[in-house]
Amino acid sequence: MKNNKVDIITLGCSKNLVDSELLMRQFAANGYTVKHDPEIASGDIVVINTCGFIGDAKEESVNMILRFGEARKNRKIKKLFVMGCLSERYLSELQGLIPEVDKYYGKFNWKELISDLGKSYHTELDNQRIITTPKHYSYIKIAEGCNRTCAYCSIPLITGKYKSRPIEDIEEEIRYLVDQGVKEFQLIAQDLTYYGRDIYKKYNLAELVNRIADIKGVEWIRLHYAYPTYFPVDILPVMRERENVCKYLDIALQHSSNNILKKMKRNITREETLGLLNKIREEVPGIHLRTTMMVGFPGETEEDFNDLLDFVKTVRFERLGAFPYSEEEGTYSAIYYEDNIKDEVKQQRMDILMGVQEKIATETNESKVGEELKVVIDREEPDFYIGRTEFDSPEVDPEILIDKGKELHIGEFYQVEVIGNQSFDLLGKVK
């Protein structure tokens, strides 16, 4: 019997995942049985939480809506709702394109979905979620929106101005999650480093992280999505001195060429970026830096690209991802620049860049052989336990494969000796 069953499908980033988990808690409080990303939809109600960031993600979201719109038309499901970034930005277009959807919600008004079903939205549960990740780690969204004006980015068009969550709300959420067994927390926002400017009139990331680190049961805190301009350097002593703050920073730089940085409206130079990275590494010895680079931005010359390659070889990021420029309608670069780099050139440049990074990543891994590291166990596979160090975020970073000489438990921490390097991953054994 499908009555009172809901399937929630999340597309896009971990920030969307948090919204889905909050919605799931509200459904559960109203007596629904909720499943997340089921292999086969089995509920009367399907909710699709969409992504609207770049072309491929938008296409995936539209295809998912079309698929379930057909199911709705054929009465295989009773209700279909759509929420998230895509419907925030393209509400009227989607309503005309796929009318089978019972109602579209945006990025912020999805709470209305509960009352539209004739149920009560429980405000006392605002900081409670049903975790869909492995139960020992979770994502914590500390803010919405973005005040930066990067030429290529559509996020501010979707999410609006930066809005920090009060520290007290974040603390309440983390205490709740600790009680549920969560030990590792990934702090996320479109821009962590702007945190607090809107409500506290100062950059307040350092105080927030210090207060989270004080909460009993918090084993690891990891910082994602920092911005280099006006970086709050007072976070660095916190990262250095607090044992449960991982020596890990995800700081998206996008490029190194002053020509491209200016065109991107990043408000920082190559020289200032190098100065910041040097300061971070000096103040937090052993820190692992993750960054993201963009290739093929309008006007990127061979000289600009070679500058980027030289920059990556010089800095030697422990973690690096790259993607080709994708024109997003309504952005500054879409309006004022011509997307004049051929797709095959973009792909070629990305392949060259990632080839350089692969060598650096391999050498980084090889340098760890013989070290003893604190590792959390994420899962068990036939031949190995799979874990991560403090330098590795879930789903995006390397893992450590641990032999089964001893029985280990998912979600527990162990001291592991690194005994080898296999492609991007490490090999280890428990001490």
Tab-separated table of C-alpha atoms in Angstrom:
chain	number	residue	atom	x	y	z
A	1	MET	CA	0.000	0.000	0.000
A	2	LYS	CA	1.475	3.322	-1.097
A	3	ASN	CA	-0.687	5.615	1.026
A	4	ASN	CA	1.312	8.185	3.029
A	5	LYS	CA	4.590	7.286	1.322
A	6	VAL	CA	6.856	10.003	-0.091
A	7	ASP	CA	9.916	9.693	-2.327
A	8	ILE	CA	12.311	12.654	-2.338
A	9	ILE	CA	14.888	12.907	-5.117
A	10	THR	CA	17.796	15.316	-4.685
A	11	LEU	CA	19.826	16.646	-7.579
A	12	GLY	CA	22.841	18.927	-7.352
A	13	CYS	CA	24.975	19.903	-4.406
A	14	SER	CA	25.110	19.128	-0.695
A	15	LYS	CA	23.295	22.399	0.044
A	16	ASN	CA	20.262	20.950	-1.756
A	17	LEU	CA	20.684	17.738	0.191
A	18	VAL	CA	20.319	19.644	3.471
A	19	ASP	CA	17.016	21.134	2.267
A	20	SER	CA	15.747	17.665	1.344
A	21	GLU	CA	16.693	16.330	4.771
A	22	LEU	CA	14.843	19.190	6.486
A	23	LEU	CA	11.765	18.480	4.360
A	24	MET	CA	11.983	14.769	5.158
A	25	ARG	CA	11.864	15.552	8.886
A	26	GLN	CA	8.672	17.551	8.384
A	27	PHE	CA	7.049	14.756	6.393
A	28	ALA	CA	7.991	12.227	9.068
A	29	ALA	CA	6.556	14.483	11.790
A	30	ASN	CA	3.267	14.404	9.886
A	31	GLY	CA	3.130	10.618	9.757
A	32	TYR	CA	4.580	9.988	6.297
A	33	THR	CA	7.030	7.244	5.414
A	34	VAL	CA	9.847	8.943	3.512
A	35	LYS	CA	12.529	7.519	1.229
A	36	HIS	CA	15.424	9.441	-0.287
A	37	ASP	CA	16.672	8.743	-3.832
A	38	PRO	CA	14.971	5.328	-4.039
A	39	GLU	CA	16.056	2.979	-6.821
A	40	ILE	CA	12.389	2.549	-7.696
A	41	ALA	CA	9.830	5.179	-6.685
A	42	SER	CA	7.147	3.551	-4.552
A	43	GLY	CA	5.339	6.487	-2.955
A	44	ASP	CA	2.092	8.256	-3.762
A	45	ILE	CA	4.015	11.539	-3.626
A	46	VAL	CA	7.291	12.372	-5.385
A	47	VAL	CA	9.272	15.528	-4.619
A	48	ILE	CA	12.163	16.489	-6.923
A	49	ASN	CA	14.712	18.920	-5.496
A	50	THR	CA	16.370	20.424	-8.570
A	51	CYS	CA	19.726	21.970	-9.475
A	52	GLY	CA	19.963	24.973	-11.787
A	53	PHE	CA	23.659	25.814	-11.709
A	54	ILE	CA	25.118	24.772	-15.079
A	55	GLY	CA	23.834	23.312	-18.325
A	56	ASP	CA	24.327	19.614	-17.584
A	57	ALA	CA	22.736	19.927	-14.138
A	58	LYS	CA	19.750	21.806	-15.535
A	59	GLU	CA	19.288	19.175	-18.230
A	60	GLU	CA	19.397	16.389	-15.641
A	61	SER	CA	16.768	18.179	-13.551
A	62	VAL	CA	14.451	18.761	-16.520
A	63	ASN	CA	14.759	15.129	-17.605
A	64	MET	CA	13.905	13.937	-14.106
A	65	ILE	CA	10.810	16.160	-14.000
A	66	LEU	CA	9.749	14.932	-17.433
A	67	ARG	CA	10.160	11.309	-16.336
A	68	PHE	CA	7.969	11.708	-13.283
A	69	GLY	CA	5.604	14.034	-15.114
A	70	GLU	CA	4.886	11.108	-17.420
A	71	ALA	CA	4.345	8.865	-14.381
A	72	ARG	CA	1.965	11.472	-12.958
A	73	LYS	CA	0.055	11.661	-16.246
A	74	ASN	CA	-0.245	7.871	-16.321
A	75	ARG	CA	-1.445	7.845	-12.680
A	76	LYS	CA	1.500	5.790	-11.448
A	77	ILE	CA	1.948	8.435	-8.757
A	78	LYS	CA	-0.707	10.680	-7.240
A	79	LYS	CA	1.221	13.898	-6.611
A	80	LEU	CA	4.379	15.419	-8.103
A	81	PHE	CA	6.097	18.450	-6.609
A	82	VAL	CA	9.242	20.240	-7.761
A	83	MET	CA	11.446	22.528	-5.667
A	84	GLY	CA	14.980	23.912	-5.639
A	85	CYS	CA	17.231	26.085	-7.748
A	86	LEU	CA	15.870	25.263	-11.210
A	87	SER	CA	12.281	26.069	-10.302
A	88	GLU	CA	13.415	29.159	-8.378
A	89	ARG	CA	14.877	30.592	-11.563
A	90	TYR	CA	12.629	29.153	-14.291
A	91	LEU	CA	9.253	28.878	-12.569
A	92	SER	CA	7.005	30.184	-15.364
A	93	GLU	CA	8.919	28.327	-18.097
A	94	LEU	CA	8.631	25.018	-16.220
A	95	GLN	CA	4.933	25.502	-15.533
A	96	GLY	CA	4.351	25.837	-19.279
A	97	LEU	CA	6.750	23.063	-20.279
A	98	ILE	CA	5.673	20.384	-17.782
A	99	PRO	CA	2.128	21.112	-16.519
A	100	GLU	CA	1.802	17.588	-15.039
A	101	VAL	CA	3.604	18.836	-11.919
A	102	ASP	CA	1.063	19.576	-9.189
A	103	LYS	CA	3.021	22.578	-7.920
A	104	TYR	CA	6.429	24.151	-8.325
A	105	TYR	CA	8.281	25.641	-5.377
A	106	GLY	CA	11.482	27.652	-5.404
A	107	LYS	CA	14.628	27.493	-3.317
A	108	PHE	CA	13.096	29.042	-0.209
A	109	ASN	CA	9.308	28.567	-0.163
A	110	TRP	CA	9.311	24.747	-0.095
A	111	LYS	CA	7.941	24.820	3.454
A	112	GLU	CA	4.572	25.682	1.879
A	113	LEU	CA	4.490	22.163	0.431
A	114	ILE	CA	3.566	20.726	3.826
A	115	SER	CA	0.636	23.073	4.361
A	116	ASP	CA	-0.495	22.616	0.749
A	117	LEU	CA	-0.952	18.930	1.620
A	118	GLY	CA	-3.161	19.948	4.522
A	119	LYS	CA	-0.514	19.176	7.130
A	120	SER	CA	1.199	21.248	9.798
A	121	TYR	CA	4.692	22.685	9.405
A	122	HIS	CA	6.440	22.203	12.750
A	123	THR	CA	8.573	25.288	13.372
A	124	GLU	CA	10.012	23.681	16.511
A	125	LEU	CA	11.712	21.162	14.194
A	126	ASP	CA	13.398	23.824	12.023
A	127	ASN	CA	16.872	22.656	13.037
A	128	GLN	CA	16.155	18.925	12.797
A	129	ARG	CA	16.767	16.689	9.794
A	130	ILE	CA	16.626	13.080	8.693
A	131	ILE	CA	20.179	12.264	7.661
A	132	THR	CA	20.593	10.600	4.267
A	133	THR	CA	24.391	10.364	4.424
A	134	PRO	CA	26.146	7.627	6.419
A	135	LYS	CA	25.042	8.341	9.977
A	136	HIS	CA	28.484	9.410	11.249
A	137	TYR	CA	28.809	12.510	9.033
A	138	SER	CA	26.598	15.328	7.866
A	139	TYR	CA	26.581	18.639	6.023
A	140	ILE	CA	25.840	21.862	7.900
A	141	LYS	CA	24.607	24.801	5.841
A	142	ILE	CA	25.609	27.996	7.650
A	143	ALA	CA	24.269	30.513	5.140
A	144	GLU	CA	22.276	30.999	1.959
A	145	GLY	CA	22.959	33.267	-0.989
A	146	CYS	CA	26.048	35.124	-2.163
A	147	ASN	CA	27.147	38.771	-2.269
A	148	ARG	CA	30.019	38.185	-4.692
A	149	THR	CA	29.664	39.329	-8.299
A	150	CYS	CA	31.717	36.784	-10.258
A	151	ALA	CA	31.077	37.306	-13.957
A	152	TYR	CA	30.291	33.672	-14.793
A	153	CYS	CA	28.142	32.651	-11.817
A	154	SER	CA	24.353	32.385	-11.777
A	155	ILE	CA	24.090	31.486	-8.080
A	156	PRO	CA	23.327	35.050	-6.865
A	157	LEU	CA	20.571	35.238	-9.514
A	158	ILE	CA	19.010	32.136	-7.939
A	159	THR	CA	19.669	32.529	-4.215
A	160	GLY	CA	19.870	36.301	-3.754
A	161	LYS	CA	21.949	38.156	-1.191
A	162	TYR	CA	23.979	36.458	1.511
A	163	LYS	CA	22.012	35.462	4.603
A	164	SER	CA	23.883	33.989	7.572
A	165	ARG	CA	22.199	31.664	10.031
A	166	PRO	CA	22.523	32.711	13.686
A	167	ILE	CA	25.236	30.833	15.559
A	168	GLU	CA	22.695	29.622	18.115
A	169	ASP	CA	20.594	27.915	15.402
A	170	ILE	CA	23.651	26.157	14.005
A	171	GLU	CA	24.699	25.015	17.488
A	172	GLU	CA	21.193	23.652	18.139
A	173	GLU	CA	21.267	21.711	14.876
A	174	ILE	CA	24.691	20.233	15.590
A	175	ARG	CA	23.726	19.165	19.123
A	176	TYR	CA	20.676	17.439	17.679
A	177	LEU	CA	22.809	15.647	15.090
A	178	VAL	CA	25.405	14.617	17.682
A	179	ASP	CA	22.551	13.013	19.613
A	180	GLN	CA	21.703	11.096	16.413
A	181	GLY	CA	25.256	9.752	16.211
A	182	VAL	CA	26.878	12.261	13.839
A	183	LYS	CA	30.567	12.864	14.583
A	184	GLU	CA	31.897	14.647	11.493
A	185	PHE	CA	30.522	17.929	10.159
A	186	GLN	CA	31.168	19.515	6.758
A	187	LEU	CA	30.425	23.239	6.992
A	188	ILE	CA	29.007	24.444	3.689
A	189	ALA	CA	27.731	27.646	2.099
A	190	GLN	CA	28.141	29.293	-1.251
A	191	ASP	CA	30.842	31.323	0.529
A	192	LEU	CA	31.858	30.338	4.069
A	193	THR	CA	34.255	33.243	4.456
A	194	TYR	CA	31.551	35.938	4.253
A	195	TYR	CA	29.745	34.382	7.217
A	196	GLY	CA	28.431	36.884	9.765
A	197	ARG	CA	28.871	40.132	7.835
A	198	ASP	CA	25.131	40.573	7.382
A	199	ILE	CA	23.946	39.804	10.931
A	200	TYR	CA	27.019	40.448	13.093
A	201	LYS	CA	28.583	43.244	10.978
A	202	LYS	CA	31.894	41.381	10.901
A	203	TYR	CA	33.390	38.238	9.439
A	204	ASN	CA	32.497	35.721	12.119
A	205	LEU	CA	33.572	32.332	10.806
A	206	ALA	CA	36.297	31.960	13.454
A	207	GLU	CA	33.853	32.406	16.349
A	208	LEU	CA	31.364	30.030	14.758
A	209	VAL	CA	33.944	27.277	14.279
A	210	ASN	CA	35.332	27.757	17.788
A	211	ARG	CA	31.865	27.386	19.292
A	212	ILE	CA	31.099	24.300	17.218
A	213	ALA	CA	34.434	22.800	18.255
A	214	ASP	CA	33.382	23.216	21.887
A	215	ILE	CA	30.356	20.950	21.453
A	216	LYS	CA	30.935	17.556	23.034
A	217	GLY	CA	30.854	14.741	20.489
A	218	VAL	CA	32.095	16.798	17.525
A	219	GLU	CA	35.110	14.820	16.265
A	220	TRP	CA	35.822	16.578	12.974
A	221	ILE	CA	34.847	19.926	11.427
A	222	ARG	CA	35.754	20.523	7.793
A	223	LEU	CA	35.449	23.804	5.865
A	224	HIS	CA	34.107	23.934	2.305
A	225	TYR	CA	33.745	26.694	-0.260
A	226	ALA	CA	35.904	29.555	0.969
A	227	TYR	CA	36.502	32.644	-1.151
A	228	PRO	CA	39.972	34.210	-1.390
A	229	THR	CA	39.027	37.908	-1.477
A	230	TYR	CA	38.855	39.439	2.034
A	231	PHE	CA	39.671	36.034	3.495
A	232	PRO	CA	39.135	36.094	7.307
A	233	VAL	CA	42.628	35.149	8.462
A	234	ASP	CA	41.482	34.846	12.097
A	235	ILE	CA	40.143	31.395	11.157
A	236	LEU	CA	43.721	30.151	10.703
A	237	PRO	CA	44.699	29.987	14.412
A	238	VAL	CA	41.443	28.126	15.040
A	239	MET	CA	42.343	25.558	12.396
A	240	ARG	CA	45.837	25.240	13.806
A	241	GLU	CA	44.949	24.991	17.494
A	242	ARG	CA	41.633	23.121	17.672
A	243	GLU	CA	42.206	19.365	17.398
A	244	ASN	CA	38.745	18.646	16.006
A	245	VAL	CA	39.032	21.234	13.202
A	246	CYS	CA	40.467	19.442	10.189
A	247	LYS	CA	43.543	20.894	8.537
A	248	TYR	CA	41.611	21.117	5.293
A	249	LEU	CA	40.296	24.079	3.337
A	250	ASP	CA	38.237	24.090	0.159
A	251	ILE	CA	38.969	27.462	-1.478
A	252	ALA	CA	37.795	27.852	-5.068
A	253	LEU	CA	40.252	30.064	-6.977
A	254	GLN	CA	39.005	29.557	-10.573
A	255	HIS	CA	42.150	30.923	-12.253
A	256	SER	CA	45.554	32.525	-11.733
A	257	SER	CA	46.056	34.811	-14.727
A	258	ASN	CA	45.517	38.460	-13.810
A	259	ASN	CA	43.898	38.983	-17.203
A	260	ILE	CA	41.288	36.269	-16.578
A	261	LEU	CA	40.807	37.074	-12.871
A	262	LYS	CA	39.917	40.642	-13.855
A	263	LYS	CA	37.514	39.493	-16.557
A	264	MET	CA	35.963	37.068	-14.050
A	265	LYS	CA	35.472	39.975	-11.588
A	266	ARG	CA	37.205	38.021	-8.823
A	267	ASN	CA	38.626	41.182	-7.192
A	268	ILE	CA	41.982	39.562	-6.471
A	269	THR	CA	45.311	39.239	-8.272
A	270	ARG	CA	47.657	36.329	-8.836
A	271	GLU	CA	50.166	37.894	-6.451
A	272	GLU	CA	47.574	38.430	-3.704
A	273	THR	CA	46.353	34.843	-4.119
A	274	LEU	CA	49.877	33.453	-3.746
A	275	GLY	CA	50.398	35.613	-0.661
A	276	LEU	CA	47.208	34.280	0.903
A	277	LEU	CA	48.039	30.647	0.146
A	278	ASN	CA	51.525	31.060	1.588
A	279	LYS	CA	50.055	32.604	4.743
A	280	ILE	CA	47.554	29.765	5.123
A	281	ARG	CA	50.263	27.144	4.835
A	282	GLU	CA	52.610	29.004	7.186
A	283	GLU	CA	49.966	29.424	9.898
A	284	VAL	CA	48.431	25.938	9.555
A	285	PRO	CA	51.314	23.507	8.997
A	286	GLY	CA	50.232	20.367	7.173
A	287	ILE	CA	47.003	21.859	5.839
A	288	HIS	CA	45.591	20.302	2.665
A	289	LEU	CA	44.144	22.771	0.179
A	290	ARG	CA	41.346	21.838	-2.218
A	291	THR	CA	40.573	24.191	-5.078
A	292	THR	CA	38.602	24.370	-8.304
A	293	MET	CA	39.847	25.844	-11.568
A	294	MET	CA	37.958	26.908	-14.683
A	295	VAL	CA	39.381	26.580	-18.184
A	296	GLY	CA	38.121	28.121	-21.403
A	297	PHE	CA	36.734	31.339	-19.926
A	298	PRO	CA	36.002	33.869	-22.711
A	299	GLY	CA	39.249	35.393	-23.907
A	300	GLU	CA	41.513	32.824	-22.223
A	301	THR	CA	44.695	32.784	-24.328
A	302	GLU	CA	47.398	30.149	-24.458
A	303	GLU	CA	49.461	32.508	-22.315
A	304	ASP	CA	46.672	32.671	-19.717
A	305	PHE	CA	46.350	28.890	-19.685
A	306	ASN	CA	50.097	28.407	-19.352
A	307	ASP	CA	50.014	30.834	-16.439
A	308	LEU	CA	47.436	28.578	-14.809
A	309	LEU	CA	49.562	25.478	-15.383
A	310	ASP	CA	52.588	27.215	-13.882
A	311	PHE	CA	50.514	28.349	-10.908
A	312	VAL	CA	49.265	24.826	-10.189
A	313	LYS	CA	52.779	23.406	-10.495
A	314	THR	CA	54.101	26.087	-8.121
A	315	VAL	CA	51.409	25.869	-5.438
A	316	ARG	CA	50.976	22.073	-5.619
A	317	PHE	CA	47.409	21.828	-4.352
A	318	GLU	CA	46.767	18.587	-2.511
A	319	ARG	CA	43.296	18.433	-4.051
A	320	LEU	CA	42.174	20.078	-7.296
A	321	GLY	CA	39.195	19.796	-9.591
A	322	ALA	CA	38.558	21.558	-12.901
A	323	PHE	CA	35.689	22.228	-15.253
A	324	PRO	CA	35.234	23.987	-18.594
A	325	TYR	CA	33.472	27.340	-18.767
A	326	SER	CA	29.752	27.023	-19.399
A	327	GLU	CA	27.840	30.159	-20.361
A	328	GLU	CA	24.926	30.832	-18.033
A	329	GLU	CA	22.201	33.162	-19.244
A	330	GLY	CA	21.787	36.371	-17.323
A	331	THR	CA	25.333	36.430	-15.977
A	332	TYR	CA	27.751	39.257	-16.669
A	333	SER	CA	29.944	37.113	-18.902
A	334	ALA	CA	26.967	35.873	-20.932
A	335	ILE	CA	25.836	39.456	-21.528
A	336	TYR	CA	29.175	41.142	-22.202
A	337	TYR	CA	31.590	38.418	-23.408
A	338	GLU	CA	31.580	36.075	-26.363
A	339	ASP	CA	32.010	32.398	-25.496
A	340	ASN	CA	34.844	32.203	-28.008
A	341	ILE	CA	36.824	29.151	-26.880
A	342	LYS	CA	35.894	25.993	-28.787
A	343	ASP	CA	34.588	23.066	-26.749
A	344	GLU	CA	37.397	20.798	-27.921
A	345	VAL	CA	39.973	23.371	-26.795
A	346	LYS	CA	38.282	23.634	-23.389
A	347	GLN	CA	38.373	19.862	-23.020
A	348	GLN	CA	41.977	19.662	-24.168
A	349	ARG	CA	43.037	22.299	-21.627
A	350	MET	CA	41.146	20.571	-18.860
A	351	ASP	CA	42.801	17.244	-19.694
A	352	ILE	CA	46.252	18.849	-19.648
A	353	LEU	CA	45.549	20.574	-16.323
A	354	MET	CA	44.248	17.402	-14.690
A	355	GLY	CA	47.238	15.485	-16.011
A	356	VAL	CA	49.511	17.915	-14.174
A	357	GLN	CA	47.386	17.580	-11.037
A	358	GLU	CA	47.373	13.781	-11.207
A	359	LYS	CA	51.165	13.758	-10.915
A	360	ILE	CA	51.041	16.158	-7.948
A	361	ALA	CA	48.307	14.116	-6.232
A	362	THR	CA	50.283	10.893	-6.707
A	363	GLU	CA	53.394	12.462	-5.192
A	364	THR	CA	51.300	13.832	-2.301
A	365	ASN	CA	49.974	10.340	-1.597
A	366	GLU	CA	53.414	8.757	-1.842
A	367	SER	CA	54.726	11.206	0.766
A	368	LYS	CA	52.219	9.793	3.263
A	369	VAL	CA	53.535	6.218	3.103
A	370	GLY	CA	54.900	5.321	6.539
A	371	GLU	CA	52.814	7.934	8.371
A	372	GLU	CA	50.230	7.100	11.023
A	373	LEU	CA	46.938	8.946	10.520
A	374	LYS	CA	43.567	9.184	12.230
A	375	VAL	CA	40.971	7.598	9.948
A	376	VAL	CA	37.178	7.293	10.041
A	377	ILE	CA	35.627	4.149	8.522
A	378	ASP	CA	32.909	4.960	5.977
A	379	ARG	CA	31.960	1.505	4.705
A	380	GLU	CA	32.966	-2.124	4.318
A	381	GLU	CA	33.651	-3.761	0.964
A	382	PRO	CA	34.548	-7.394	0.211
A	383	ASP	CA	38.317	-6.936	0.370
A	384	PHE	CA	38.793	-3.749	2.403
A	385	TYR	CA	37.360	-1.343	4.913
A	386	ILE	CA	37.123	2.084	3.260
A	387	GLY	CA	38.019	5.136	5.325
A	388	ARG	CA	39.122	8.765	5.118
A	389	THR	CA	41.677	10.954	6.854
A	390	GLU	CA	41.051	14.509	8.041
A	391	PHE	CA	42.432	15.609	4.663
A	392	ASP	CA	39.633	13.923	2.727
A	393	SER	CA	36.047	15.066	2.385
A	394	PRO	CA	33.322	12.521	1.538
A	395	GLU	CA	32.602	11.760	-2.122
A	396	VAL	CA	35.146	14.178	-3.636
A	397	ASP	CA	38.522	13.220	-2.160
A	398	PRO	CA	40.764	10.124	-2.028
A	399	GLU	CA	40.075	7.278	0.389
A	400	ILE	CA	42.218	4.851	2.319
A	401	LEU	CA	41.757	1.108	1.794
A	402	ILE	CA	42.395	-0.806	5.019
A	403	ASP	CA	43.061	-4.537	5.133
A	404	LYS	CA	40.689	-6.752	7.087
A	405	GLY	CA	43.228	-8.063	9.557
A	406	LYS	CA	41.103	-6.634	12.378
A	407	GLU	CA	37.364	-6.118	12.742
A	408	LEU	CA	36.517	-2.429	12.344
A	409	HIS	CA	33.232	-0.580	12.803
A	410	ILE	CA	31.576	1.899	10.458
A	411	GLY	CA	31.692	5.445	11.814
A	412	GLU	CA	34.499	4.767	14.291
A	413	PHE	CA	37.958	6.364	14.265
A	414	TYR	CA	41.221	4.396	14.220
A	415	GLN	CA	44.943	5.054	14.004
A	416	VAL	CA	46.046	3.684	10.646
A	417	GLU	CA	49.533	3.242	9.233
A	418	VAL	CA	49.793	4.136	5.532
A	419	ILE	CA	51.559	1.216	3.861
A	420	GLY	CA	51.115	2.015	0.182
A	421	ASN	CA	49.650	4.134	-2.588
A	422	GLN	CA	47.195	2.784	-5.171
A	423	SER	CA	46.243	5.233	-7.930
A	424	PHE	CA	44.452	8.098	-6.125
A	425	ASP	CA	43.855	6.126	-2.920
A	426	LEU	CA	46.059	5.042	-0.032
A	427	LEU	CA	46.521	1.583	1.450
A	428	GLY	CA	46.654	1.156	5.219
A	429	LYS	CA	46.526	-1.137	8.211
A	430	VAL	CA	45.235	-0.494	11.708
A	431	LYS	CA	47.943	-0.117	14.329
